[in-house]
């Protein structure tokens, strides 16, 4: 049973890796990805303001970028 | 490129000369500013009966001919209003001293004690430079200074990024160091020592102001010391992967090590007897080290006329605070120049191991304790809507309105006597309004 499970995991791993090879796009396929709103940090000012609010009101910060310190907010 | 730089310098000098001579400099200014992008915003954040905040941001970015990017950001905010002081409500009115130790305030029976002294202005300036090199590498250096009446924060950070596989994969590694110093109003109270409370005399004087009387042997600044500091070191490792023509994914691991003073010097704890009646009010105290791990995953998906942005963050630390955050934005383009964007965020955290809504007089005093609901168990959600419009001249404006609610929870503490009939975990409700302008 255990051997079967290991074989399954190995097969799944190989399939995953071969899947990775087909990830990504050619340079001429970047029409949608190149849009401003598709940037990961689009609306950077909004994200910064949100970080300040949630940093002040909740016990966790960071993740997207540095957790930092920065204010003695109440 | 050299020529271009010289041209920029020349136009700058020409602009300066024009300004000095009082001749129209519009042409020179246009030349200087055309490579700059400005993002500005004003934000209002207001809680029902509690804190309100007004914040302004100016973010300027210049992309140079070699694709390096210079960014400078100025943030100004001003905060007023009341904040929960950490003590529990009681069936009678309670008196507290203000952080300055010079005055007092009274909280009505059955109400969550709020200290309405908070009034602060913060100025933050940050700058960064991103330099591409060797075709597929980018290095970014950043500095950050933030100052307010009782707080100063200085930070330095660096980020290195490497593109792989026809820029479909990006690896990143960043390091940040932050130094914060706090000089609390009235001094830093010794952790878990009693707050000295004045006697309330009433408001019978001519101005109708509350009057308080201190014990004869009271000395201002008793049980209090000077300023404190802490350092924060952050490490971030990330992978960004283009999945296909429509989808992009990012995964970050973050490690944050904080050393130093993390107590909130303005927060208190009630010490109650078996009947739930307050016998003493003490200052809170938190551990002076904290190690946090965060795992952040974000996906963006482009539809023909929309963008879906979903992120999830799991964070855990040695204070026993685990949190889950789901943040999602759905942008729908309404034609070429307008969009509407709903925002949904859900947050959940467990309580710190030293979180106590109050202390029981019969129990031995713990080493650390805080009744600050922000380190207690809670859930929170945000619902928002943003509308944006691009004008004919290429400038863009947007408005955003959001509702944020925090629901603190009882993390399994018994509520003796009168406390059972009082609301110890009131919800906090806030409204966020924002206006953006991009040019």
Tab-separated table of N, CA, C and O in Angstrom, chain B residues 41-121:
chain	number	residue	atom	x	y	z
B	41	UNK	N	-3.161	61.033	-3.102
B	41	UNK	CA	-4.409	60.536	-2.517
B	41	UNK	C	-4.678	61.241	-1.202
B	41	UNK	O	-3.738	61.641	-0.501
B	42	UNK	N	-5.953	61.419	-0.901
B	42	UNK	CA	-6.326	61.808	0.455
B	42	UNK	C	-7.296	60.765	0.973
B	42	UNK	O	-8.139	60.251	0.230
B	43	UNK	N	-7.130	60.443	2.243
B	43	UNK	CA	-7.929	59.377	2.835
B	43	UNK	C	-8.514	59.850	4.164
B	43	UNK	O	-7.852	60.540	4.942
B	44	UNK	N	-9.770	59.473	4.383
B	44	UNK	CA	-10.379	59.686	5.699
B	44	UNK	C	-10.728	58.316	6.264
B	44	UNK	O	-11.305	57.471	5.571
B	45	UNK	N	-10.345	58.090	7.516
B	45	UNK	CA	-10.698	56.846	8.205
B	45	UNK	C	-11.380	57.252	9.505
B	45	UNK	O	-10.794	57.987	10.310
B	46	UNK	N	-12.616	56.834	9.694
B	46	UNK	CA	-13.318	57.248	10.910
B	46	UNK	C	-14.029	56.093	11.575
B	46	UNK	O	-14.810	55.387	10.932
B	47	UNK	N	-13.754	55.887	12.883
B	47	UNK	CA	-14.446	54.845	13.643
B	47	UNK	C	-15.608	55.480	14.402
B	47	UNK	O	-15.501	56.621	14.846
B	48	UNK	N	-16.683	54.726	14.564
B	48	UNK	CA	-17.810	55.215	15.333
B	48	UNK	C	-17.356	55.467	16.769
B	48	UNK	O	-16.854	54.559	17.424
B	49	UNK	N	-17.498	56.695	17.243
B	49	UNK	CA	-17.164	57.104	18.625
B	49	UNK	C	-15.687	56.949	18.978
B	49	UNK	O	-15.321	57.117	20.149
B	50	UNK	N	-14.843	56.594	18.038
B	50	UNK	CA	-13.429	56.407	18.387
B	50	UNK	C	-12.531	57.256	17.489
B	50	UNK	O	-12.873	58.383	17.143
B	51	UNK	N	-11.408	56.657	17.085
B	51	UNK	CA	-10.380	57.390	16.347
B	51	UNK	C	-10.831	57.838	14.958
B	51	UNK	O	-11.561	57.116	14.279
B	52	UNK	N	-10.397	59.025	14.535
B	52	UNK	CA	-10.515	59.364	13.123
B	52	UNK	C	-9.164	59.867	12.615
B	52	UNK	O	-8.389	60.452	13.362
B	53	UNK	N	-8.927	59.586	11.350
B	53	UNK	CA	-7.621	59.850	10.769
B	53	UNK	C	-7.800	60.490	9.399
B	53	UNK	O	-8.647	60.067	8.619
B	54	UNK	N	-6.993	61.519	9.108
B	54	UNK	CA	-6.955	62.087	7.763
B	54	UNK	C	-5.530	61.929	7.278
B	54	UNK	O	-4.578	62.211	8.014
B	55	UNK	N	-5.379	61.428	6.063
B	55	UNK	CA	-4.039	61.118	5.572
B	55	UNK	C	-3.897	61.587	4.127
B	55	UNK	O	-4.803	61.421	3.318
B	56	UNK	N	-2.765	62.207	3.823
B	56	UNK	CA	-2.482	62.650	2.463
B	56	UNK	C	-1.194	62.014	1.966
B	56	UNK	O	-0.243	61.844	2.735
B	57	UNK	N	-1.171	61.629	0.689
B	57	UNK	CA	0.009	60.980	0.108
B	57	UNK	C	0.382	61.648	-1.207
B	57	UNK	O	-0.494	61.925	-2.033
B	58	UNK	N	1.661	61.935	-1.377
B	58	UNK	CA	2.171	62.337	-2.693
B	58	UNK	C	3.292	61.366	-3.031
B	58	UNK	O	4.257	61.230	-2.275
B	59	UNK	N	3.128	60.676	-4.140
B	59	UNK	CA	4.099	59.673	-4.556
B	59	UNK	C	4.598	60.062	-5.946
B	59	UNK	O	3.810	60.177	-6.878
B	60	UNK	N	5.894	60.335	-6.069
B	60	UNK	CA	6.447	60.768	-7.355
B	60	UNK	C	7.450	59.739	-7.851
B	60	UNK	O	8.310	59.288	-7.090
B	61	UNK	N	7.306	59.356	-9.116
B	61	UNK	CA	8.185	58.333	-9.689
B	61	UNK	C	8.784	58.849	-10.987
B	61	UNK	O	8.070	59.366	-11.839
B	62	UNK	N	10.092	58.702	-11.122
B	62	UNK	CA	10.755	59.106	-12.365
B	62	UNK	C	11.446	57.892	-12.970
B	62	UNK	O	12.248	57.224	-12.306
B	63	UNK	N	11.098	57.581	-14.230
B	63	UNK	CA	11.763	56.493	-14.942
B	63	UNK	C	12.836	57.110	-15.836
B	63	UNK	O	12.544	57.991	-16.639
B	64	UNK	N	14.068	56.673	-15.634
B	64	UNK	CA	15.187	57.244	-16.390
B	64	UNK	C	15.405	56.501	-17.707
B	64	UNK	O	14.802	55.449	-17.952
B	65	UNK	N	16.302	57.041	-18.524
B	65	UNK	CA	16.548	56.453	-19.846
B	65	UNK	C	17.100	55.031	-19.770
B	65	UNK	O	16.899	54.229	-20.676
B	66	UNK	N	17.808	54.708	-18.689
B	66	UNK	CA	18.361	53.350	-18.577
B	66	UNK	C	17.402	52.415	-17.837
B	66	UNK	O	17.807	51.369	-17.339
B	67	UNK	N	16.110	52.841	-17.734
B	67	UNK	CA	15.051	52.072	-17.057
B	67	UNK	C	15.197	52.017	-15.544
B	67	UNK	O	14.457	51.286	-14.878
B	68	UNK	N	16.170	52.734	-14.976
B	68	UNK	CA	16.219	52.820	-13.516
B	68	UNK	C	15.052	53.705	-13.075
B	68	UNK	O	14.564	54.546	-13.843
B	69	UNK	N	14.589	53.474	-11.855
B	69	UNK	CA	13.402	54.199	-11.365
B	69	UNK	C	13.719	54.848	-10.026
B	69	UNK	O	14.193	54.189	-9.090
B	70	UNK	N	13.440	56.156	-9.948
B	70	UNK	CA	13.599	56.872	-8.691
B	70	UNK	C	12.208	57.170	-8.149
B	70	UNK	O	11.332	57.612	-8.876
B	71	UNK	N	12.002	56.886	-6.873
B	71	UNK	CA	10.686	57.109	-6.272
B	71	UNK	C	10.836	57.864	-4.964
B	71	UNK	O	11.714	57.557	-4.155
B	72	UNK	N	9.990	58.854	-4.758
B	72	UNK	CA	9.980	59.537	-3.468
B	72	UNK	C	8.518	59.698	-3.045
B	72	UNK	O	7.638	59.950	-3.879
B	73	UNK	N	8.283	59.471	-1.751
B	73	UNK	CA	6.904	59.464	-1.263
B	73	UNK	C	6.817	60.262	0.029
B	73	UNK	O	7.656	60.096	0.927
B	74	UNK	N	5.814	61.109	0.100
B	74	UNK	CA	5.577	61.892	1.309
B	74	UNK	C	4.189	61.545	1.829
B	74	UNK	O	3.217	61.561	1.072
B	75	UNK	N	4.106	61.206	3.114
B	75	UNK	CA	2.817	60.886	3.732
B	75	UNK	C	2.638	61.788	4.950
B	75	UNK	O	3.560	61.926	5.762
B	76	UNK	N	1.473	62.397	5.054
B	76	UNK	CA	1.155	63.240	6.200
B	76	UNK	C	-0.137	62.721	6.794
B	76	UNK	O	-1.100	62.523	6.060
B	77	UNK	N	-0.185	62.475	8.089
B	77	UNK	CA	-1.491	62.136	8.646
B	77	UNK	C	-1.708	62.744	10.012
B	77	UNK	O	-0.777	63.078	10.731
B	78	UNK	N	-2.967	62.928	10.305
B	78	UNK	CA	-3.318	63.509	11.591
B	78	UNK	C	-4.449	62.688	12.194
B	78	UNK	O	-5.397	62.314	11.516
B	79	UNK	N	-4.275	62.374	13.472
B	79	UNK	CA	-5.161	61.429	14.144
B	79	UNK	C	-5.754	62.092	15.388
B	79	UNK	O	-5.030	62.734	16.152
B	80	UNK	N	-7.065	61.955	15.564
B	80	UNK	CA	-7.685	62.459	16.787
B	80	UNK	C	-8.709	61.439	17.242
B	80	UNK	O	-9.130	60.582	16.472
B	81	UNK	N	-9.116	61.559	18.503
B	81	UNK	CA	-10.210	60.717	18.967
B	81	UNK	C	-9.822	59.801	20.093
B	81	UNK	O	-8.799	59.975	20.739
B	82	UNK	N	-10.670	58.798	20.284
B	82	UNK	CA	-10.551	57.954	21.462
B	82	UNK	C	-10.126	56.547	21.080
B	82	UNK	O	-10.434	56.063	20.001
B	83	UNK	N	-9.418	55.899	22.007
B	83	UNK	CA	-8.955	54.541	21.776
B	83	UNK	C	-9.200	53.748	23.060
B	83	UNK	O	-9.029	54.282	24.162
B	84	UNK	N	-9.626	52.482	22.920
B	84	UNK	CA	-9.890	51.651	24.101
B	84	UNK	C	-8.622	51.572	24.939
B	84	UNK	O	-7.550	51.281	24.416
B	85	UNK	N	-8.732	51.839	26.248
B	85	UNK	CA	-7.507	51.840	27.073
B	85	UNK	C	-7.174	50.456	27.619
B	85	UNK	O	-6.128	50.275	28.239
B	86	UNK	N	-8.053	49.483	27.412
B	86	UNK	CA	-7.744	48.110	27.829
B	86	UNK	C	-8.472	47.669	29.089
B	86	UNK	O	-8.652	46.483	29.323
B	87	UNK	N	-8.937	48.635	29.909
B	87	UNK	CA	-9.663	48.289	31.139
B	87	UNK	C	-11.065	47.788	30.777
B	87	UNK	O	-11.594	48.123	29.720
B	88	UNK	N	-11.667	46.969	31.673
B	88	UNK	CA	-13.023	46.458	31.397
B	88	UNK	C	-14.087	47.453	31.862
B	88	UNK	O	-13.855	48.273	32.756
B	89	UNK	N	-15.261	47.357	31.243
B	89	UNK	CA	-16.414	48.153	31.691
B	89	UNK	C	-16.811	47.698	33.087
B	89	UNK	O	-16.537	46.559	33.483
B	90	UNK	N	-17.429	48.578	33.842
B	90	UNK	CA	-17.901	48.266	35.191
B	90	UNK	C	-19.322	48.800	35.356
B	90	UNK	O	-19.725	49.704	34.620
B	91	UNK	N	-20.085	48.243	36.337
B	91	UNK	CA	-21.461	48.735	36.495
B	91	UNK	C	-21.514	50.121	37.155
B	91	UNK	O	-22.598	50.610	37.464
B	92	UNK	N	-20.374	50.734	37.393
B	92	UNK	CA	-20.342	52.088	37.962
B	92	UNK	C	-19.329	52.909	37.144
B	92	UNK	O	-18.541	52.354	36.379
B	93	UNK	N	-19.345	54.250	37.337
B	93	UNK	CA	-18.416	55.116	36.598
B	93	UNK	C	-16.993	54.894	37.111
B	93	UNK	O	-16.785	54.659	38.299
B	94	UNK	N	-16.033	54.933	36.192
B	94	UNK	CA	-14.632	54.726	36.569
B	94	UNK	C	-13.800	55.967	36.260
B	94	UNK	O	-14.059	56.665	35.281
B	95	UNK	N	-12.762	56.192	37.089
B	95	UNK	CA	-11.868	57.330	36.879
B	95	UNK	C	-10.484	56.810	36.500
B	95	UNK	O	-9.992	55.848	37.095
B	96	UNK	N	-9.874	57.438	35.491
B	96	UNK	CA	-8.514	57.082	35.054
B	96	UNK	C	-7.666	58.338	34.996
B	96	UNK	O	-8.200	59.450	34.842
B	97	UNK	N	-6.336	58.158	35.094
B	97	UNK	CA	-5.475	59.322	34.869
B	97	UNK	C	-5.088	59.351	33.403
B	97	UNK	O	-4.987	58.306	32.753
B	98	UNK	N	-4.852	60.543	32.884
B	98	UNK	CA	-4.402	60.662	31.501
B	98	UNK	C	-2.930	60.257	31.430
B	98	UNK	O	-2.220	60.311	32.436
B	99	UNK	N	-2.444	59.868	30.223
B	99	UNK	CA	-1.045	59.450	30.121
B	99	UNK	C	-0.064	60.500	30.658
B	99	UNK	O	0.982	60.155	31.206
B	100	UNK	N	-0.399	61.784	30.523
B	100	UNK	CA	0.500	62.831	31.001
B	100	UNK	C	0.653	62.778	32.517
B	100	UNK	O	1.622	63.298	33.069
B	101	UNK	N	-0.300	62.162	33.204
B	101	UNK	CA	-0.257	62.113	34.662
B	101	UNK	C	-0.684	63.426	35.296
B	101	UNK	O	-0.566	63.619	36.505
B	102	UNK	N	-1.207	64.359	34.487
B	102	UNK	CA	-1.560	65.676	35.018
B	102	UNK	C	-3.072	65.857	35.143
B	102	UNK	O	-3.530	66.847	35.671
B	103	UNK	N	-3.832	64.935	34.583
B	103	UNK	CA	-5.271	65.130	34.514
B	103	UNK	C	-5.948	63.763	34.562
B	103	UNK	O	-5.275	62.734	34.562
B	104	UNK	N	-7.279	63.767	34.597
B	104	UNK	CA	-7.982	62.496	34.622
B	104	UNK	C	-9.166	62.514	33.681
B	104	UNK	O	-9.448	63.522	33.043
B	105	UNK	N	-9.847	61.379	33.542
B	105	UNK	CA	-11.092	61.323	32.781
B	105	UNK	C	-11.995	60.265	33.381
B	105	UNK	O	-11.539	59.340	34.052
B	106	UNK	N	-13.295	60.460	33.169
B	106	UNK	CA	-14.286	59.581	33.781
B	106	UNK	C	-15.023	58.815	32.692
B	106	UNK	O	-15.365	59.381	31.654
B	107	UNK	N	-15.222	57.524	32.921
B	107	UNK	CA	-15.941	56.667	31.972
B	107	UNK	C	-17.251	56.244	32.625
B	107	UNK	O	-17.260	55.788	33.774
B	108	UNK	N	-18.370	56.408	31.907
B	108	UNK	CA	-19.688	56.104	32.471
B	108	UNK	C	-19.874	54.610	32.749
B	108	UNK	O	-19.218	53.767	32.138
B	109	UNK	N	-20.798	54.318	33.646
B	109	UNK	CA	-21.129	52.934	33.992
B	109	UNK	C	-21.515	52.152	32.749
B	109	UNK	O	-22.232	52.646	31.889
B	110	UNK	N	-20.997	50.927	32.639
B	110	UNK	CA	-21.376	50.031	31.549
B	110	UNK	C	-20.679	50.315	30.234
B	110	UNK	O	-20.892	49.603	29.257
B	111	UNK	N	-19.858	51.382	30.169
B	111	UNK	CA	-19.201	51.726	28.905
B	111	UNK	C	-17.769	51.214	28.847
B	111	UNK	O	-17.066	51.194	29.855
B	112	UNK	N	-17.348	50.811	27.639
B	112	UNK	CA	-15.958	50.401	27.439
B	112	UNK	C	-15.055	51.616	27.653
B	112	UNK	O	-15.256	52.644	27.007
B	113	UNK	N	-14.070	51.522	28.574
B	113	UNK	CA	-13.220	52.693	28.827
B	113	UNK	C	-12.408	53.096	27.588
B	113	UNK	O	-11.660	52.302	27.034
B	114	UNK	N	-12.613	54.339	27.145
B	114	UNK	CA	-11.879	54.897	26.016
B	114	UNK	C	-11.085	56.097	26.513
B	114	UNK	O	-11.613	56.915	27.257
B	115	UNK	N	-9.837	56.191	26.107
B	115	UNK	CA	-9.026	57.367	26.419
B	115	UNK	C	-9.119	58.285	25.205
B	115	UNK	O	-8.693	57.925	24.110
B	116	UNK	N	-9.707	59.474	25.423
B	116	UNK	CA	-9.918	60.357	24.266
B	116	UNK	C	-8.811	61.393	24.102
B	116	UNK	O	-8.991	62.423	23.485
B	117	UNK	N	-7.624	61.106	24.673
B	117	UNK	CA	-6.523	62.067	24.611
B	117	UNK	C	-5.822	62.071	23.265
B	117	UNK	O	-5.093	62.991	22.958
B	118	UNK	N	-5.980	61.006	22.471
B	118	UNK	CA	-5.105	60.834	21.315
B	118	UNK	C	-5.231	61.932	20.273
B	118	UNK	O	-6.318	62.257	19.809
B	119	UNK	N	-4.072	62.497	19.964
B	119	UNK	CA	-3.997	63.588	18.998
B	119	UNK	C	-2.566	63.552	18.498
B	119	UNK	O	-1.638	63.741	19.270
B	120	UNK	N	-2.381	63.233	17.268
B	120	UNK	CA	-1.003	63.118	16.800
B	120	UNK	C	-0.920	63.455	15.324
B	120	UNK	O	-1.881	63.285	14.586
B	121	UNK	N	0.227	63.944	14.907
B	121	UNK	CA	0.475	64.229	13.499
B	121	UNK	C	1.732	63.481	13.104
B	121	UNK	O	2.710	63.494	13.838
